[in-house]
Structures are given as structure tokens and as C-alpha cells.
Amino acid sequence: MVFRKSPDGGWGWVIVVVSFFTQFLCYGSPLAVGVLYLEWLDAFGEGKGKTAWVGSLANGIGLLASPVCSICVSSFGARPVAIFSGFMVAGGLMMSSFAPNIYFLYISYGIVVGLGCGLLYTATVTITCHYFDKRRGLALGLISTGSSVGLFIYAALQRELIDLYGLDGCLLIVGALSLNILACGSLMRPLESPDSPPPEKTCVDKVPDQYFVYHEKEKAVEENISILEKGYIHEKCANNMPDYKQDSILNKNVLSSINVNEKDTYKKKVVEQTNFCKQLAKRKWQLYLNYWEETVVLFKNKVFSALFVAILLFDIGGFPPSLLMEDVARSANINEDDYHMPLISIIGIMTAVGKLTLGILADFKWVNTLYLYVITLLMTGVALFAIPFAKSYLTLAMLSGILGFLTGNWSIFPYVTTKTVGIEKLTHAYGILMFFAGLGNSLGPPIVGWFYDWTQEYDTAFYFSGFCVLLGGFLLLLAALPCWNACTNQSSKLPPNTYSYKVASSA
């Protein structure tokens, strides 16, 4: 695919709008799954830890499968993947309305909807990056708020639909709304030049072309045979005298020459195909070796290793509130008349505010993005420790707003990754980090639910969550300290092409 230069406008703004609504429609229900979580607890009577797996899978499976999602978008394009994923999300939501047990929901809501969301996220980010270069940060920031706005609206919408039509009717209606993703996906026109020459083939694609040599040889043999036959027929007609002996001898000679040529051609084909398969396997194996060598080099960077631990612990401890905060309020016996707004809606709108605010702060040269990220981790840990002491709707709403704002640190995470490993290794490093982020999203809510099933209260669970986030923040801060960098740089030198984060230079 040969792409034109990014227009930084024009149809690109249509791409931003449809990408915003795509994330709004696909992530609205999975992020606001805390409302459904309460209904599933009552409907199936399972433990909180087992039930929490549904929402955690829906939010984590897309990140876990991020390498597969990237391959799909690269192979088929953003528009086909978006349309196909729209069917997945809508179908998974509608199937969930007929779930007979919690295990069915693991597949329909957790895996099908989660994987569809992961594919749509990759498609929207990829197509937006194609259309924007100078304004790429603004465009990505705008589309990323779609999921937060979806969380804000869907939390109240799903609660209202449950009151009117029940849990099954709610899932059917939400699934029908998700079909609008198909319209959004159809507008994701690829940025390609219709008049551009076809792309050159890669080395792997060029190798099979050498087989055409043998096809040409076969054609030459066939042409020679036809020429002999035509010449023989012409001569036979001119002489007008049948000669059966000569005819049989010539046919035998022709057939023997054909058999010899076919055998030689077949042997050459087998040899060439065998060599090609060996070379292809060798190249693929070399690619895998290079990948693991680059991964080892990344983990030799102390800041990257600490960042990987921090993002894993942050998602284990920081994600559960968005799923379980409604149940926390119900467990605290808060009167429903005191509810002015669902707590999950507060988390959603403050997450959007946090993404924009922290993203703007990260653009200032005097702000160290790594230290800014560490501050958000430490503050999140403190807020999680405070949840067990909140016994009213007002205090829970305040903590939900704080946690939502701090969760907006996702907008500066790519900045931190780039500063840590360098732009040339961003894709590789970011894929690894997103995998562990998905692992944390998948494990966090069930662990908190198991703590509740074990202790019959959420206090111990949120102490554990706060400890995880604080531990990750302190480890990252320790790795980023200038004195630690100086000691490690003197004791060991990083391999070439590895970028060490110089905190002191930008502090």
C-alpha cells in the first residue's frame, strides 16, 4: 500500500469523529460493566471474584491480544477490521443477553466483546495516525476521550435500561446500538494514492517468481512440440503420401523428449522449492531470534524494567475501582436516594479530564513526564488506601473523581515509553508493556473479588490494591533517580541502540 502524505486535516477530521464514536460505542459498555456486575451477581449467585472475571476479561483481552490486533490491521486494513469488529462487539453483547450461566458470559462478553474492542482500538489509532502527522497528538487525544465519554454515558444508560427492560433487554439494546460501529467503520477510507505505481515485492515475494523460469521452459517445450507437429502435418499434406512408419518414429521421439524434459523440470522444481522453504524458515527463525534479542536489550534498561513492573501493578490495583465501585457503595449501605450520579460516570468524565490535562502538561518542556507519571501512581495508591474510610456517597464520589483523573495518566504513558527506550524501539516496547497492562486488567478485579469472598469486606482488598500501586510507583521512582542512573552507567554499559532515560537532563 502506497500512502499519500498525511493531510493533517480534510477527511482526517471525519476520521477523528468516526474514531471517537467508534471508541464511544465499543468501550461504553465494557468500561461501565460495574452496573451489569451487580445484576450478574444477583442473577447467577456466584462469588464476586468469579463474577468479576467477566468485566476484567472484556477490558484486558484486547490488550493481551494487541500483537494479533496489530497484525490484522496491517494485513487487512483499518476499514475491514472495523466493520468485522463491529459485528463482533454487537454480536457478543446480544449473545450475552441469553447467557444461562457465568461461564457463557466469559466467552460472549469477556472474550468476544473484549477482542472486538481491541481490534477497534488498533484500527482507530492506526487510521488516525495515517491521516495526521503534525497534529497527531491532538487527534489521538480527541479520539481517546471517546472511551471515557462512553463510560460516563453508558453507566447511566445501562442502569436506566435495566430498570425499564431488565438485564436481557439492556444487553440487546446496547448491542443494537453497537451496530452503528459498522457505519463508522465504512467511513474509514484508507489514505492511498489511486494513481501510484504498485508497490515493489519484498524479497520473500520475489523468490517464488523464479519458478516462472521453469514455466517458460515448459511453454518452450510445448511450442517446439506444436511446431514439429505443424511442420510434420504441413509436409505430410504437401507430399500427400501417408508414411505410418515415420509417423510412429517421430511420435516416439517427441514423447521421449517430452518425458525427459518434464522429469528434468520437475526435479529442478523440487530442488528450488526445497531451497526456498529452507531459506524462508531460516529467515523466520532469524526474525524470532532478533525479536528476543531486542527484548533482552530492553529489559537491560533499568527504567524500562521498573516501568514494566509499575504498569502491571498499577493495573492490578488501579483498575478494580472502575468495575467494583458501585458494589462498594452498596456494601457500605448507602441509600440509593443519595445517588445524584453513578460513581462509574464520575470516574468516566474525570478520566477524560485527566487525559486532556495530563497530556497538555506533558507537552511543556519543563515537565519531566516520568516524574509526572510517578506522581500519578503514588497519588492513586493513597486514594485507594482511603476508600475503606469512605462511608458516604459524597466521599466515595470525591475519591471516584480523583481516581478517574489519575487514571488519565494513560495519555502520557506513550511519552514515558518513548523517553525510556527511544522512538526507534517504541513499537516493540509499547507492545510488551500493553501485554502486561492487559494482564493486570484481567487479574485485578478477580483478586479484589476473591479478597471480598474471603473476608466479606472490601477493606483488605483495597489495602492490597493501594499497596500494589504504591510499590510500582516507588520502584519506578528509584530506577529513575539520577544517582541510581549514575551508578548503573558506571558499573555497566548498555548495548548500542538502547536509550537510557536521562532524568537529570530534563528535570
XYZ file of C-alpha atoms in Angstrom:
507
model
C 0.000 0.000 0.000
C 1.462 3.355 -1.062
C 0.167 6.206 1.065
C -0.037 9.873 0.278
C 1.401 12.455 2.622
C -0.688 12.911 5.779
C -3.074 15.822 5.065
C -3.415 16.860 8.752
C -6.998 17.848 8.053
C -9.657 17.448 5.416
C -11.123 13.951 5.556
C -8.852 13.364 8.532
C -11.312 15.242 10.769
C -14.052 12.870 9.615
C -11.735 10.037 10.657
C -11.342 11.668 14.081
C -15.122 11.968 14.523
C -15.901 8.375 13.467
C -12.978 7.047 15.546
C -14.302 8.963 18.563
C -17.770 7.433 18.147
C -16.262 4.004 17.459
C -14.449 4.023 20.797
C -17.539 5.524 22.426
C -19.771 2.704 21.152
C -17.412 -0.220 21.687
C -15.897 0.722 25.067
C -19.004 2.260 26.648
C -20.466 -0.979 27.973
C -17.209 -2.813 28.894
C -15.885 0.165 30.862
C -19.264 0.694 32.555
C -19.600 -3.025 33.269
C -19.818 -2.277 37.010
C -23.545 -1.618 36.561
C -24.006 -5.016 34.904
C -21.758 -6.628 37.513
C -24.355 -6.014 40.233
C -27.091 -7.616 38.119
C -24.951 -10.644 37.302
C -24.216 -11.141 40.998
C -27.941 -11.288 41.729
C -28.850 -13.306 38.622
C -26.294 -16.113 38.874
C -25.478 -16.092 42.595
C -21.758 -16.682 42.025
C -18.919 -15.244 44.115
C -17.645 -11.733 43.495
C -14.255 -12.989 42.349
C -15.738 -15.370 39.784
C -18.220 -12.783 38.508
C -15.548 -10.104 38.232
C -13.777 -12.195 35.589
C -16.396 -11.131 33.026
C -15.565 -7.426 33.161
C -11.853 -7.975 33.625
C -11.655 -10.184 30.526
C -13.640 -7.683 28.463
C -11.169 -4.932 29.317
C -7.976 -6.985 29.396
C -8.271 -9.398 26.482
C -7.882 -6.617 23.911
C -4.578 -5.540 25.425
C -3.379 -9.121 25.771
C -4.115 -9.707 22.087
C -2.621 -6.384 20.940
C 0.063 -8.093 18.759
C -2.631 -10.102 16.956
C -4.769 -6.969 16.540
C -1.847 -5.087 15.002
C -1.181 -7.920 12.536
C -4.861 -7.974 11.488
C -4.980 -4.227 10.841
C -1.672 -4.313 8.962
C -2.824 -7.236 6.803
C -6.426 -6.275 6.008
C -6.638 -2.524 6.655
C -8.489 -0.435 9.225
C -11.882 -0.302 7.459
C -12.457 -4.083 7.012
C -11.236 -4.774 10.550
C -13.501 -2.062 11.995
C -16.576 -3.421 10.199
C -15.820 -7.021 11.191
C -15.128 -5.985 14.803
C -18.418 -4.073 14.916
C -20.225 -7.354 14.256
C -18.138 -8.995 16.999
C -18.981 -6.377 19.639
C -22.678 -6.214 18.741
C -22.972 -9.989 18.471
C -21.173 -10.577 21.768
C -23.435 -8.139 23.619
C -26.594 -9.654 22.157
C -25.417 -13.200 22.876
C -24.773 -12.182 26.491
C -28.482 -11.419 26.935
C -29.166 -15.173 26.528
C -26.390 -16.304 28.896
C -27.561 -19.277 31.018
C -24.598 -19.061 33.414
C -21.491 -17.053 34.213
C -19.246 -19.285 32.109
C -21.174 -18.388 28.965
C -20.502 -14.718 29.747
C -16.765 -15.407 29.903
C -16.937 -16.255 26.188
C -19.665 -13.952 24.864
C -18.921 -10.793 26.860
C -15.376 -11.353 28.073
C -13.599 -12.756 25.005
C -15.799 -11.849 22.006
C -16.578 -8.277 23.077
C -13.085 -7.772 24.528
C -11.312 -8.938 21.386
C -13.617 -6.813 19.230
C -12.771 -3.754 21.321
C -9.054 -4.453 20.987
C -9.324 -4.699 17.208
C -11.348 -1.471 17.024
C -8.877 0.396 19.224
C -5.975 -0.629 16.997
C -7.925 0.231 13.836
C -8.925 3.715 15.032
C -5.428 4.602 16.243
C -3.804 3.305 13.029
C -6.113 5.132 10.612
C -5.802 8.353 12.637
C -2.003 8.175 12.555
C -2.152 7.787 8.756
C -4.176 10.985 8.365
C -2.257 13.135 10.866
C 1.394 13.983 11.365
C 1.833 17.482 12.803
C -1.496 17.338 14.676
C -1.278 13.665 15.557
C -1.138 14.271 19.321
C -4.304 16.388 19.219
C -6.113 13.861 17.022
C -5.197 10.901 19.222
C -6.151 12.844 22.333
C -9.586 13.607 20.895
C -10.381 10.033 19.888
C -9.103 8.627 23.198
C -11.720 10.643 25.081
C -14.402 8.644 23.265
C -13.998 5.713 25.644
C -14.165 7.999 28.690
C -17.303 9.751 27.449
C -18.740 6.318 26.686
C -18.081 5.242 30.269
C -19.799 8.393 31.547
C -22.949 7.952 29.427
C -23.252 4.171 29.396
C -23.126 3.919 33.190
C -26.364 5.905 33.478
C -27.840 4.498 30.255
C -27.403 0.848 31.253
C -28.876 1.481 34.694
C -31.928 3.142 33.124
C -32.338 0.361 30.555
C -32.137 -2.286 33.290
C -34.908 -0.535 35.227
C -37.109 -0.359 32.110
C -36.380 -3.596 30.246
C -34.365 -5.782 32.595
C -30.826 -7.090 32.165
C -31.549 -9.061 28.979
C -33.319 -6.153 27.294
C -30.488 -3.812 28.273
C -27.859 -6.009 26.617
C -29.965 -6.391 23.474
C -30.442 -2.631 23.127
C -26.798 -1.863 23.848
C -25.793 -4.490 21.279
C -28.102 -2.912 18.712
C -26.537 0.493 19.397
C -23.116 -1.042 18.757
C -24.155 -1.825 15.189
C -23.569 1.857 14.471
C -19.873 0.926 14.501
C -20.470 -0.507 11.021
C -21.410 2.933 9.709
C -18.383 4.479 11.404
C -16.084 1.816 10.012
C -17.372 2.290 6.464
C -16.184 5.925 6.594
C -12.591 4.934 7.457
C -11.377 5.449 3.917
C -7.746 4.327 3.548
C -5.228 7.032 2.704
C -3.749 5.684 -0.515
C -2.905 7.145 -3.865
C -5.022 5.659 -6.680
C -2.518 6.750 -9.345
C 0.549 5.469 -7.542
C 2.548 2.581 -9.033
C 2.118 -0.820 -7.407
C 4.492 -1.470 -4.514
C 7.628 -3.465 -5.102
C 7.590 -7.023 -3.932
C 9.528 -7.996 -0.882
C 12.365 -10.474 -1.054
C 10.097 -13.260 0.171
C 7.543 -12.404 -2.534
C 10.216 -12.273 -5.221
C 11.573 -15.761 -4.527
C 8.615 -17.666 -5.991
C 8.951 -15.656 -9.235
C 11.985 -17.731 -10.170
C 9.633 -20.628 -10.710
C 8.315 -18.803 -13.762
C 11.606 -19.715 -15.457
C 10.590 -23.331 -15.391
C 7.079 -22.484 -16.582
C 8.670 -20.667 -19.511
C 10.791 -23.732 -20.248
C 7.669 -25.865 -20.217
C 5.987 -23.438 -22.609
C 9.037 -23.567 -24.891
C 8.856 -27.368 -24.936
C 5.164 -27.218 -25.784
C 5.782 -24.643 -28.525
C 8.539 -26.817 -30.030
C 6.244 -29.823 -29.996
C 3.473 -27.849 -31.700
C 5.940 -26.557 -34.303
C 7.125 -30.115 -35.011
C 3.558 -31.305 -35.289
C 2.572 -28.433 -37.580
C 5.680 -28.895 -39.744
C 5.069 -32.598 -39.941
C 1.422 -32.132 -40.894
C 2.305 -29.490 -43.464
C 4.955 -31.718 -45.017
C 2.575 -34.626 -44.972
C -0.101 -32.646 -46.741
C 2.366 -31.364 -49.342
C 3.607 -34.805 -50.173
C 0.081 -36.163 -49.849
C 1.605 -39.527 -49.085
C 0.968 -41.247 -45.728
C 4.016 -42.731 -44.077
C 2.971 -44.617 -40.969
C 6.470 -45.759 -40.017
C 7.879 -42.263 -39.999
C 4.826 -41.070 -38.111
C 5.283 -43.617 -35.337
C 9.043 -43.000 -35.065
C 8.581 -39.228 -34.850
C 5.865 -39.594 -32.202
C 8.135 -41.814 -30.108
C 11.000 -39.328 -30.346
C 8.746 -36.421 -29.420
C 7.207 -38.280 -26.471
C 10.614 -39.364 -25.175
C 11.907 -35.798 -25.384
C 8.794 -34.557 -23.558
C 9.256 -37.118 -20.765
C 12.937 -36.232 -20.326
C 12.194 -32.503 -20.223
C 9.317 -32.981 -17.802
C 11.432 -35.087 -15.465
C 14.265 -32.556 -15.500
C 11.868 -29.662 -14.943
C 10.122 -31.477 -12.091
C 13.433 -32.291 -10.389
C 14.565 -28.681 -10.679
C 11.244 -27.512 -9.274
C 11.536 -29.800 -6.259
C 15.097 -28.642 -5.567
C 14.177 -24.969 -5.878
C 11.077 -25.293 -3.712
C 13.046 -27.154 -1.060
C 15.724 -24.445 -1.045
C 13.070 -21.748 -0.878
C 11.361 -23.372 2.125
C 14.703 -23.729 3.886
C 15.583 -20.077 3.252
C 12.140 -18.919 4.388
C 12.316 -20.970 7.595
C 15.814 -19.644 8.230
C 14.653 -16.063 7.808
C 11.662 -16.548 10.080
C 13.845 -18.137 12.733
C 16.278 -15.251 12.453
C 13.421 -12.790 12.905
C 12.327 -14.568 16.100
C 15.921 -14.545 17.383
C 16.232 -10.833 16.638
C 12.950 -10.166 18.425
C 14.070 -11.918 21.594
C 17.485 -10.277 21.450
C 15.835 -6.863 21.251
C 13.545 -7.820 24.138
C 16.532 -8.797 26.286
C 18.210 -5.496 25.432
C 15.078 -3.608 26.512
C 14.992 -5.310 29.888
C 18.642 -4.395 30.480
C 17.376 -0.831 30.730
C 16.636 -0.401 34.448
C 13.931 2.209 33.880
C 12.116 0.022 31.357
C 12.201 -2.962 33.733
C 10.762 -0.806 36.508
C 8.162 0.592 34.099
C 7.020 -2.913 33.189
C 6.570 -3.777 36.899
C 4.834 -0.458 37.558
C 2.263 -0.814 34.768
C 1.476 -4.378 35.814
C 0.975 -3.446 39.485
C -0.905 -0.262 38.564
C -3.478 -2.167 36.523
C -3.841 -4.873 39.178
C -4.625 -2.263 41.814
C -5.949 0.735 39.881
C -8.463 -0.889 37.551
C -10.817 -2.594 40.087
C -12.490 0.661 41.303
C -13.986 1.305 37.856
C -15.577 -2.146 37.995
C -16.411 -2.526 41.686
C -17.140 0.992 42.969
C -20.911 0.545 42.619
C -20.765 -2.627 44.694
C -18.568 -0.849 47.231
C -21.310 1.746 47.666
C -23.956 -0.980 48.032
C -21.790 -2.829 50.570
C -21.468 0.413 52.566
C -25.316 0.545 52.768
C -25.507 3.942 51.068
C -29.094 4.976 50.401
C -29.964 4.982 46.705
C -31.799 8.293 47.168
C -28.419 9.924 47.850
C -27.197 8.959 44.387
C -27.018 12.089 42.252
C -24.861 10.393 39.609
C -23.452 6.869 39.241
C -19.950 6.629 40.648
C -18.743 4.989 37.446
C -19.989 8.004 35.479
C -17.897 10.257 37.690
C -14.839 8.085 37.043
C -15.505 8.251 33.305
C -15.855 12.013 32.966
C -12.867 12.696 35.227
C -10.772 10.233 33.231
C -11.448 12.318 30.114
C -10.453 15.474 32.004
C -7.331 13.760 33.306
C -6.260 12.586 29.843
C -6.521 16.076 28.394
C -4.930 17.843 31.389
C -2.017 15.459 31.826
C -1.475 15.370 28.072
C -1.216 19.166 27.967
C 1.185 19.161 30.924
C 3.391 16.595 29.204
C 3.881 18.966 26.251
C 5.647 21.553 28.430
C 9.421 21.280 28.180
C 9.952 21.975 31.880
C 7.781 18.976 32.887
C 9.518 15.628 33.338
C 6.948 13.123 32.081
C 8.447 10.214 34.003
C 8.237 12.061 37.316
C 4.713 13.192 36.410
C 3.730 9.585 35.798
C 5.302 8.506 39.104
C 3.322 11.216 40.957
C 0.056 9.891 39.482
C 0.944 6.374 40.638
C 1.716 7.469 44.188
C -1.438 9.583 44.427
C -3.522 6.674 43.089
C -2.110 4.412 45.797
C -3.036 6.922 48.507
C -6.574 7.287 47.097
C -7.036 3.508 47.106
C -5.959 3.363 50.762
C -8.657 5.962 51.527
C -11.575 4.008 50.023
C -12.174 1.819 53.139
C -12.657 5.021 55.195
C -15.322 6.426 52.849
C -18.763 5.717 54.296
C -20.912 8.269 52.426
C -21.821 8.973 48.833
C -20.019 12.319 48.889
C -16.666 10.872 49.958
C -16.949 7.975 47.510
C -17.819 10.444 44.730
C -14.765 12.562 45.561
C -12.480 9.526 45.587
C -14.027 8.311 42.332
C -13.271 11.691 40.730
C -9.683 11.633 41.981
C -9.111 8.070 40.799
C -10.676 8.854 37.433
C -8.468 11.904 36.943
C -5.321 9.976 37.874
C -6.298 7.089 35.583
C -5.974 9.615 32.772
C -2.216 9.037 33.011
C -2.735 6.631 30.087
C -2.394 9.690 27.840
C 1.210 10.298 28.957
C 2.274 6.666 29.031
C 3.448 6.699 25.374
C 5.546 9.790 26.196
C 7.182 7.939 29.082
C 7.841 4.863 26.954
C 9.394 6.951 24.187
C 11.691 8.754 26.605
C 12.703 5.468 28.164
C 13.595 3.370 25.108
C 13.740 5.859 22.229
C 11.421 6.331 19.279
C 13.066 3.552 17.243
C 12.097 0.929 19.843
C 8.726 2.421 20.789
C 6.566 -0.111 18.909
C 8.367 -3.126 20.343
C 8.475 -1.771 23.899
C 4.892 -0.474 23.871
C 3.569 -3.848 22.703
C 5.299 -5.591 25.607
C 4.030 -3.057 28.136
C 0.456 -3.228 26.800
C 0.513 -7.010 27.142
C 1.341 -6.726 30.842
C -1.201 -3.927 31.234
C -3.836 -6.296 29.855
C -2.636 -8.985 32.238
C -3.080 -6.574 35.143
C -6.556 -5.571 33.937
C -7.555 -9.223 33.742
C -6.227 -10.179 37.185
C -7.067 -7.080 39.251
C -10.869 -7.306 39.693
C -10.947 -11.084 40.357
C -8.230 -10.700 43.005
C -10.196 -7.935 44.739
C -13.352 -10.039 44.464
C -11.593 -13.040 45.996
C -10.441 -10.864 48.887
C -14.096 -9.924 49.483
C -15.232 -13.561 49.288
C -12.536 -14.419 51.801
C -13.025 -11.548 54.290
C -16.618 -10.452 53.468
C -15.491 -6.808 53.243
C -13.606 -4.634 50.749
C -11.154 -3.004 53.196
C -8.407 -5.624 52.866
C -8.886 -5.757 49.106
C -8.294 -2.034 48.620
C -5.373 -2.022 51.048
C -3.850 -4.664 48.808
C -4.647 -2.604 45.671
C -3.128 0.529 47.172
C -0.010 -1.360 48.210
C 0.457 -2.726 44.660
C 0.212 0.721 43.067
C 2.493 2.354 45.659
C 5.063 -0.403 45.252
C 5.104 0.071 41.480
C 5.444 3.850 41.872
C 8.328 3.617 44.337
C 10.200 1.077 42.193
C 9.865 3.325 39.140
C 10.951 6.366 41.133
C 14.000 4.506 42.459
C 15.002 3.407 38.967
C 14.592 6.956 37.623
C 16.676 8.740 40.280
C 19.766 10.451 38.791
C 22.092 8.923 41.397
C 20.867 5.404 40.521
C 21.409 6.082 36.807
C 24.929 7.330 37.514
C 25.812 4.198 39.479
C 24.407 1.825 36.878
C 26.056 3.661 33.990
C 29.452 3.337 35.690
C 29.025 -0.341 36.529
C 27.620 -1.498 33.201
C 27.263 -0.053 29.754
C 24.049 -0.538 27.853
C 24.296 -2.141 24.420
C 24.175 0.159 21.398
C 20.796 1.382 20.092
C 19.442 1.445 23.671
C 18.329 4.792 25.028
C 18.866 5.390 28.735
C 16.421 7.792 30.319
C 18.381 10.861 31.459
C 16.225 12.228 34.235
C 18.686 14.798 35.416
C 18.923 16.444 31.990
C 15.201 17.190 31.753
C 14.347 17.696 35.403
